[in-house]
mmCIF file of C-alpha atoms and ligand atoms in Angstrom:
data_model
loop_
_atom_site.group_PDB
_atom_site.id
_atom_site.type_symbol
_atom_site.label_atom_id
_atom_site.label_comp_id
_atom_site.label_asym_id
_atom_site.label_seq_id
_atom_site.Cartn_x
_atom_site.Cartn_y
_atom_site.Cartn_z
ATOM 1 C CA MET G 1 101.102 90.196 154.321
ATOM 2 C CA LYS G 2 100.433 93.308 152.333
ATOM 3 C CA ILE G 3 102.895 92.229 149.640
ATOM 4 C CA ASN G 4 101.385 88.762 149.448
ATOM 5 C CA LEU G 5 97.936 90.101 148.919
ATOM 6 C CA LEU G 6 99.100 92.428 146.175
ATOM 7 C CA TRP G 7 100.928 89.597 144.478
ATOM 8 C CA ILE G 8 97.841 87.387 144.544
ATOM 9 C CA MET G 9 95.705 90.160 143.116
ATOM 10 C CA MET G 10 98.127 90.753 140.265
ATOM 11 C CA LEU G 11 98.482 87.082 139.444
ATOM 12 C CA GLY G 12 94.773 86.584 139.566
ATOM 13 C CA SER G 13 93.461 89.519 137.653
ATOM 14 C CA VAL G 14 95.863 90.374 134.852
ATOM 15 C CA PRO G 15 95.746 87.240 132.681
ATOM 16 C CA LEU G 16 92.082 86.720 133.411
ATOM 17 C CA PHE G 17 91.195 90.204 132.251
ATOM 18 C CA ALA G 18 93.231 89.955 129.048
ATOM 19 C CA ALA G 19 91.739 86.587 128.175
ATOM 20 C CA THR G 20 88.114 87.449 128.760
ATOM 21 C CA MET G 21 87.667 90.612 126.682
ATOM 22 C CA SER G 22 84.737 89.544 124.519
ATOM 23 C CA GLY G 23 83.647 91.051 121.242
ATOM 24 C CA GLN G 24 80.892 92.796 123.154
ATOM 25 C CA ALA G 25 83.251 94.285 125.755
ATOM 26 C CA LEU G 26 85.634 95.420 123.031
ATOM 27 C CA PHE G 27 82.801 96.947 121.028
ATOM 28 C CA GLU G 28 81.641 98.814 124.100
ATOM 29 C CA GLU G 29 85.138 100.080 124.790
ATOM 30 C CA LYS G 30 86.166 101.038 121.250
ATOM 31 C CA CYS G 31 83.065 101.663 119.150
ATOM 32 C CA ALA G 32 79.967 102.281 121.281
ATOM 33 C CA VAL G 33 81.127 105.728 122.364
ATOM 34 C CA CYS G 34 80.208 106.789 118.812
ATOM 35 C CA HIS G 35 77.965 103.962 117.543
ATOM 36 C CA THR G 36 75.227 103.743 120.170
ATOM 37 C CA LYS G 37 73.787 100.302 120.918
ATOM 38 C CA GLU G 38 70.467 101.871 121.773
ATOM 39 C CA LYS G 39 67.478 102.432 119.572
ATOM 40 C CA PRO G 40 67.850 106.161 118.968
ATOM 41 C CA THR G 41 65.268 108.156 120.896
ATOM 42 C CA PRO G 42 64.836 111.853 120.004
ATOM 43 C CA GLU G 43 67.224 112.678 122.898
ATOM 44 C CA ILE G 44 69.908 110.303 121.614
ATOM 45 C CA ARG G 45 69.361 111.515 118.062
ATOM 46 C CA ALA G 46 70.022 115.106 119.098
ATOM 47 C CA THR G 47 73.514 114.292 120.396
ATOM 48 C CA MET G 48 74.516 111.404 118.097
ATOM 49 C CA ILE G 49 77.966 111.692 116.546
ATOM 50 C CA ALA G 50 77.789 108.567 114.355
ATOM 51 C CA PRO G 51 75.176 106.170 112.986
ATOM 52 C CA PRO G 52 73.687 103.858 115.668
ATOM 53 C CA ALA G 53 74.978 100.274 115.495
ATOM 54 C CA MET G 54 71.580 98.876 114.497
ATOM 55 C CA GLY G 55 71.109 101.218 111.533
ATOM 56 C CA LEU G 56 74.698 100.759 110.442
ATOM 57 C CA MET G 57 74.416 96.954 110.448
ATOM 58 C CA PHE G 58 71.000 96.985 108.787
ATOM 59 C CA ASN G 59 72.438 98.963 105.871
ATOM 60 C CA LEU G 60 75.610 96.965 105.715
ATOM 61 C CA LYS G 61 73.839 93.596 105.566
ATOM 62 C CA LYS G 62 71.595 94.904 102.805
ATOM 63 C CA THR G 63 74.584 96.192 100.836
ATOM 64 C CA PHE G 64 76.451 92.889 101.144
ATOM 65 C CA ASN G 65 73.359 90.714 100.660
ATOM 66 C CA ASN G 66 73.800 89.161 104.122
ATOM 67 C CA ASP G 67 77.226 87.857 103.147
ATOM 68 C CA LYS G 68 78.824 87.688 106.592
ATOM 69 C CA GLN G 69 82.433 87.222 105.493
ATOM 70 C CA ALA G 70 82.245 90.119 103.031
ATOM 71 C CA SER G 71 80.613 92.334 105.663
ATOM 72 C CA LEU G 72 83.227 91.542 108.307
ATOM 73 C CA ALA G 73 86.097 92.090 105.874
ATOM 74 C CA PHE G 74 84.673 95.463 104.870
ATOM 75 C CA MET G 75 84.162 96.564 108.484
ATOM 76 C CA GLN G 76 87.598 95.415 109.617
ATOM 77 C CA ASP G 77 89.230 97.396 106.840
ATOM 78 C CA TYR G 78 87.008 100.448 107.227
ATOM 79 C CA ALA G 79 87.700 100.800 110.962
ATOM 80 C CA VAL G 80 91.417 101.316 110.371
ATOM 81 C CA ALA G 81 91.263 102.966 106.926
ATOM 82 C CA PRO G 82 87.979 104.807 106.406
ATOM 83 C CA SER G 83 87.436 106.891 103.273
ATOM 84 C CA ALA G 84 84.573 108.500 101.441
ATOM 85 C CA GLU G 85 85.351 106.410 98.346
ATOM 86 C CA LYS G 86 85.085 103.162 100.291
ATOM 87 C CA ALA G 87 81.981 104.068 102.270
ATOM 88 C CA LYS G 88 79.184 102.355 100.442
ATOM 89 C CA CYS G 89 76.471 101.924 102.959
ATOM 90 C CA MET G 90 75.666 105.302 104.371
ATOM 91 C CA PRO G 91 76.714 108.254 102.222
ATOM 92 C CA GLN G 92 74.185 110.373 104.105
ATOM 93 C CA ALA G 93 76.024 109.514 107.325
ATOM 94 C CA ILE G 94 79.243 111.110 106.110
ATOM 95 C CA LYS G 95 77.316 114.211 105.153
ATOM 96 C CA ARG G 96 75.804 114.460 108.609
ATOM 97 C CA PHE G 97 78.611 113.216 110.881
ATOM 98 C CA GLY G 98 81.769 113.612 108.822
ATOM 99 C CA LEU G 99 84.118 110.753 107.968
ATOM 100 C CA MET G 100 84.900 108.238 110.700
ATOM 101 C CA PRO G 101 88.378 108.819 112.171
ATOM 102 C CA SER G 102 90.764 105.899 111.595
ATOM 103 C CA LEU G 103 91.209 103.668 114.658
ATOM 104 C CA LYS G 104 94.550 102.390 113.400
ATOM 105 C CA GLY G 105 96.833 101.911 116.419
ATOM 106 C CA SER G 106 94.026 101.793 118.962
ATOM 107 C CA VAL G 107 92.505 98.470 117.905
ATOM 108 C CA THR G 108 94.278 95.274 116.792
ATOM 109 C CA PRO G 109 93.170 93.032 113.896
ATOM 110 C CA GLU G 110 92.362 90.293 116.445
ATOM 111 C CA GLU G 111 90.166 92.685 118.420
ATOM 112 C CA LEU G 112 88.448 93.853 115.244
ATOM 113 C CA ALA G 113 87.665 90.255 114.292
ATOM 114 C CA LEU G 114 85.878 89.775 117.639
ATOM 115 C CA ILE G 115 84.166 93.163 117.501
ATOM 116 C CA THR G 116 82.784 92.793 113.974
ATOM 117 C CA GLU G 117 81.601 89.226 114.645
ATOM 118 C CA TYR G 118 79.728 90.513 117.689
ATOM 119 C CA MET G 119 78.253 93.441 115.734
ATOM 120 C CA TYR G 120 77.130 91.224 112.876
ATOM 121 C CA ASP G 121 75.470 88.711 115.203
ATOM 122 C CA THR G 122 73.821 91.341 117.418
ATOM 123 C CA PHE G 123 72.538 94.142 115.169
ATOM 124 C CA PRO G 124 69.967 94.963 114.091
ATOM 125 C CA PRO G 125 67.825 93.358 116.812
ATOM 126 C CA SER G 126 64.827 91.349 115.627
ATOM 127 C CA GLY G 127 61.843 93.552 114.953
ATOM 128 C CA PHE G 128 64.047 96.437 113.819
ATOM 129 C CA GLN G 129 62.113 98.965 111.734
ATOM 130 C CA PRO G 130 64.211 100.436 108.923
ATOM 131 C CA LEU G 131 62.162 103.627 109.194
ATOM 132 C CA GLN G 132 64.266 104.439 112.251
ATOM 133 C CA LEU G 133 67.090 104.924 109.802
ATOM 134 C CA ASN G 134 65.841 108.390 109.030
ATOM 135 C CA MET G 135 68.996 110.326 109.857
ATOM 136 C CA LYS G 136 67.418 113.726 110.316
ATOM 137 C CA PRO G 137 67.836 115.126 113.830
HETATM 138 C C1 HEC W 201 84.989 108.737 117.049
HETATM 139 C C2 HEC W 201 83.757 108.155 116.607
HETATM 140 C C3 HEC W 201 83.766 106.743 116.043
HETATM 141 C C4 HEC W 201 84.272 105.599 116.607
HETATM 142 C C5 HEC W 201 85.021 105.462 117.934
HETATM 143 C C6 HEC W 201 83.943 104.524 115.710
HETATM 144 N N1 HEC W 201 83.266 105.006 114.618
HETATM 145 FE FE1 HEC W 201 82.615 103.910 113.030
HETATM 146 N N2 HEC W 201 81.833 105.605 112.172
HETATM 147 C C7 HEC W 201 81.899 106.868 112.712
HETATM 148 C C8 HEC W 201 81.200 107.790 111.841
HETATM 149 C C9 HEC W 201 81.053 109.283 112.075
HETATM 150 C C10 HEC W 201 80.707 107.031 110.754
HETATM 151 C C11 HEC W 201 79.860 107.532 109.571
HETATM 152 C C12 HEC W 201 80.714 108.163 108.490
HETATM 153 C C13 HEC W 201 81.535 107.164 107.755
HETATM 154 O O1 HEC W 201 80.970 106.182 107.231
HETATM 155 O O2 HEC W 201 82.763 107.341 107.687
HETATM 156 C C14 HEC W 201 81.129 105.651 110.992
HETATM 157 C C15 HEC W 201 80.865 104.583 110.142
HETATM 158 C C16 HEC W 201 81.261 103.279 110.357
HETATM 159 C C17 HEC W 201 81.019 102.188 109.439
HETATM 160 C C18 HEC W 201 80.206 102.272 108.149
HETATM 161 C C19 HEC W 201 81.007 102.535 106.907
HETATM 162 C C20 HEC W 201 80.111 102.523 105.695
HETATM 163 O O3 HEC W 201 80.573 102.767 104.619
HETATM 164 O O4 HEC W 201 78.924 102.281 105.843
HETATM 165 C C21 HEC W 201 81.566 101.072 109.996
HETATM 166 C C22 HEC W 201 81.550 99.652 109.430
HETATM 167 C C23 HEC W 201 82.150 101.456 111.254
HETATM 168 N N3 HEC W 201 81.950 102.804 111.446
HETATM 169 C C24 HEC W 201 82.765 100.586 112.120
HETATM 170 C C25 HEC W 201 83.304 100.962 113.360
HETATM 171 C C26 HEC W 201 83.887 100.021 114.295
HETATM 172 C C27 HEC W 201 83.997 98.530 114.083
HETATM 173 C C28 HEC W 201 84.301 100.756 115.375
HETATM 174 C C29 HEC W 201 85.019 100.276 116.620
HETATM 175 C C30 HEC W 201 86.171 99.439 116.426
HETATM 176 C C31 HEC W 201 83.968 102.147 115.107
HETATM 177 N N4 HEC W 201 83.349 102.222 113.880
HETATM 178 C C32 HEC W 201 84.255 103.196 115.962
HETATM 179 C C33 HEC W 201 82.502 107.221 113.901
HETATM 180 C C34 HEC W 201 83.137 106.357 114.780
#
């Protein structure tokens, strides 16, 4: 009885979990710990260790003229091979937070495709005020 139950739980949950990781769930697991999804309040600002997702995407879309494919390609490369030379959107961010550590080995290209698609389609939220981009603490 005990064995049966365990077996059913394993059969039921493992494939389901692997198949349903969405871009949002992956973003929350692998990026949001540094790139907050929230609009940065003074409290968040004080402890931020990377640019918030909405400011990052606002800058990125401006830099790439809302070219989605170019933006996604840049992000997918940057996440596994960041460098000061490549960073084009937020030079002030590197000054404040330091260079992003490479996520090579902890995120797959397939996961990055889902994550960046989600980020592009979600941030910044409508009504976003670029003034919030002020990076000063
Ligand atoms: C350990 C913290 C950390 C994690 C985790 C992290 N980042 Fe970053 N990221 C940073 C920091 C710090 C910067 C700003 C400095 C820089 O551009 O290198 C940054 C900047 C970026 C930029 C902007 C580069 C530019 O030139 O404007 C992109 C795109 C990016 N991150 C994507 C991601 C994605 C996608 C993930 C998740 C798969 C992720 N990051 C996870 C810390 C992190």
